[in-house]
Amino acid sequence: MVAVPRNQQVGLGVATARIDTLAGQAPDETWKRLSAGSGSKGSRLYGWAMAGLPDVDDTGRSRWVLIRRSITDPGELAFYLCAGPAGTTNTALVRVAGAAGRSRNASSRPELKPASTTTRSAVTRPGTATSP
């Protein structure tokens, strides 16, 4: 599974389409409200839609587009390209997306910096100091 931008082109056999165009064409009944796991404020509920893509080879693996939609702001979307064993459920894909989101958020926490810094000056002879 890999997160992709909204303008990602997706192969549909003989044609391609932008992933956000596919999201806009998803019928209402496609969207399922599922939890992406527990967060600091409780269950992370989103609307999720999954669509199968044409298989690229005969290995038995399937490919999907997975789209996450905010419940409070339906215009807030996230897009994923997925591959896995045939028969993988949208619940399983959502669980993987949720785990990936937790690790991505953990690694992007801001670094703690000291509240104040000091600078020190050294006495130099004329012509020997460097300028900033």
One Martini backbone bead per residue (centre of mass of N, CA, C, O) as a GRO file, in nm:
protein
  132
    1MET     BB    1   0.098   0.036   0.022
    2VAL     BB    2   0.027   0.370  -0.120
    3ALA     BB    3   0.047   0.694  -0.109
    4VAL     BB    4  -0.131   0.937  -0.314
    5PRO     BB    5  -0.206   1.168  -0.522
    6ARG     BB    6  -0.481   1.310  -0.680
    7ASN     BB    7  -0.314   1.301  -0.976
    8GLN     BB    8  -0.308   1.009  -1.006
    9GLN     BB    9  -0.250   0.763  -1.230
   10VAL     BB   10  -0.472   0.500  -1.347
   11GLY     BB   11  -0.493   0.183  -1.454
   12LEU     BB   12  -0.775   0.052  -1.687
   13GLY     BB   13  -0.610  -0.099  -1.903
   14VAL     BB   14  -0.658   0.103  -2.183
   15ALA     BB   15  -0.676   0.319  -1.956
   16THR     BB   16  -0.681   0.634  -1.781
   17ALA     BB   17  -0.702   0.785  -1.444
   18ARG     BB   18  -0.779   0.981  -1.205
   19ILE     BB   19  -0.825   0.928  -0.872
   20ASP     BB   20  -1.030   1.167  -0.818
   21THR     BB   21  -1.232   1.081  -1.035
   22LEU     BB   22  -1.308   0.811  -0.912
   23ALA     BB   23  -1.418   0.930  -0.647
   24GLY     BB   24  -1.650   1.103  -0.787
   25GLN     BB   25  -1.789   0.817  -0.907
   26ALA     BB   26  -1.872   0.714  -0.641
   27PRO     BB   27  -2.109   0.566  -0.498
   28ASP     BB   28  -2.265   0.589  -0.200
   29GLU     BB   29  -2.261   0.266  -0.140
   30THR     BB   30  -1.942   0.244  -0.132
   31TRP     BB   31  -1.941   0.383   0.132
   32LYS     BB   32  -1.762   0.309   0.438
   33ARG     BB   33  -1.776   0.299   0.784
   34LEU     BB   34  -1.446   0.307   0.928
   35SER     BB   35  -1.183   0.210   1.122
   36ALA     BB   36  -0.826   0.313   1.164
   37GLY     BB   37  -0.834   0.314   1.466
   38SER     BB   38  -0.677   0.427   1.743
   39GLY     BB   39  -0.671   0.731   1.910
   40SER     BB   40  -0.648   0.997   2.128
   41LYS     BB   41  -0.983   1.041   2.050
   42GLY     BB   42  -1.025   0.759   1.941
   43SER     BB   43  -1.190   0.662   1.688
   44ARG     BB   44  -1.098   0.651   1.334
   45LEU     BB   45  -1.337   0.778   1.141
   46TYR     BB   46  -1.431   0.686   0.803
   47GLY     BB   47  -1.465   0.703   0.470
   48TRP     BB   48  -1.473   0.414   0.243
   49ALA     BB   49  -1.325   0.324  -0.077
   50MET     BB   50  -1.331   0.045  -0.313
   51ALA     BB   51  -1.136  -0.046  -0.610
   52GLY     BB   52  -1.079  -0.235  -0.870
   53LEU     BB   53  -0.809  -0.350  -1.065
   54PRO     BB   54  -0.638  -0.453  -1.304
   55ASP     BB   55  -0.448  -0.706  -1.361
   56VAL     BB   56  -0.093  -0.744  -1.437
   57ASP     BB   57  -0.095  -1.053  -1.355
   58ASP     BB   58  -0.069  -1.423  -1.265
   59THR     BB   59  -0.016  -1.430  -0.926
   60GLY     BB   60  -0.298  -1.359  -0.756
   61ARG     BB   61  -0.291  -1.062  -0.751
   62SER     BB   62  -0.432  -0.762  -0.644
   63ARG     BB   63  -0.587  -0.441  -0.719
   64TRP     BB   64  -0.631  -0.110  -0.557
   65VAL     BB   65  -0.844   0.147  -0.461
   66LEU     BB   66  -0.813   0.374  -0.183
   67ILE     BB   67  -1.054   0.582  -0.007
   68ARG     BB   68  -1.048   0.866   0.206
   69ARG     BB   69  -1.313   1.017   0.408
   70SER     BB   70  -1.432   1.267   0.568
   71ILE     BB   71  -1.702   1.320   0.773
   72THR     BB   72  -1.686   1.644   0.820
   73ASP     BB   73  -1.506   1.659   0.527
   74PRO     BB   74  -1.567   1.539   0.212
   75GLY     BB   75  -1.312   1.694   0.069
   76GLU     BB   76  -1.134   1.510   0.247
   77LEU     BB   77  -0.873   1.327   0.090
   78ALA     BB   78  -0.738   0.992   0.047
   79PHE     BB   79  -0.483   0.798  -0.133
   80TYR     BB   80  -0.458   0.449  -0.250
   81LEU     BB   81  -0.235   0.190  -0.340
   82CYS     BB   82  -0.304  -0.162  -0.387
   83ALA     BB   83  -0.178  -0.494  -0.285
   84GLY     BB   84  -0.293  -0.846  -0.304
   85PRO     BB   85  -0.473  -1.085  -0.227
   86ALA     BB   86  -0.722  -1.233  -0.331
   87GLY     BB   87  -0.998  -1.117  -0.128
   88THR     BB   88  -0.940  -0.866  -0.007
   89THR     BB   89  -1.056  -0.650   0.220
   90ASN     BB   90  -1.144  -0.337   0.320
   91THR     BB   91  -1.078  -0.383   0.618
   92ALA     BB   92  -0.782  -0.466   0.576
   93LEU     BB   93  -0.689  -0.208   0.429
   94VAL     BB   94  -0.765  -0.010   0.655
   95ARG     BB   95  -0.575  -0.127   0.868
   96VAL     BB   96  -0.316  -0.061   0.710
   97ALA     BB   97  -0.363   0.243   0.677
   98GLY     BB   98  -0.373   0.303   0.982
   99ALA     BB   99  -0.086   0.202   1.049
  100ALA     BB  100   0.062   0.394   0.855
  101GLY     BB  101  -0.041   0.659   0.985
  102ARG     BB  102   0.088   0.620   1.263
  103SER     BB  103   0.387   0.605   1.168
  104ARG     BB  104   0.391   0.872   1.015
  105ASN     BB  105   0.312   1.053   1.258
  106ALA     BB  106   0.546   0.970   1.446
  107SER     BB  107   0.780   1.070   1.237
  108SER     BB  108   0.644   1.386   1.221
  109ARG     BB  109   0.731   1.495   1.469
  110PRO     BB  110   0.839   1.748   1.629
  111GLU     BB  111   1.105   1.893   1.735
  112LEU     BB  112   1.272   1.966   2.010
  113LYS     BB  113   1.338   2.291   2.139
  114PRO     BB  114   1.480   2.528   2.277
  115ALA     BB  115   1.363   2.818   2.426
  116SER     BB  116   1.671   2.903   2.441
  117THR     BB  117   1.954   3.097   2.340
  118THR     BB  118   2.303   3.137   2.304
  119THR     BB  119   2.562   3.376   2.262
  120ARG     BB  120   2.904   3.408   2.172
  121SER     BB  121   3.188   3.603   2.220
  122ALA     BB  122   3.490   3.683   2.058
  123VAL     BB  123   3.800   3.789   2.062
  124THR     BB  124   3.937   3.980   1.794
  125ARG     BB  125   4.124   4.054   1.535
  126PRO     BB  126   4.167   4.238   1.285
  127GLY     BB  127   4.084   4.026   1.003
  128THR     BB  128   3.993   3.732   1.157
  129ALA     BB  129   3.704   3.747   1.121
  130THR     BB  130   3.389   3.632   1.051
  131SER     BB  131   3.117   3.656   0.860
  132PRO     BB  132   2.773   3.568   0.829
   0.00000   0.00000   0.00000
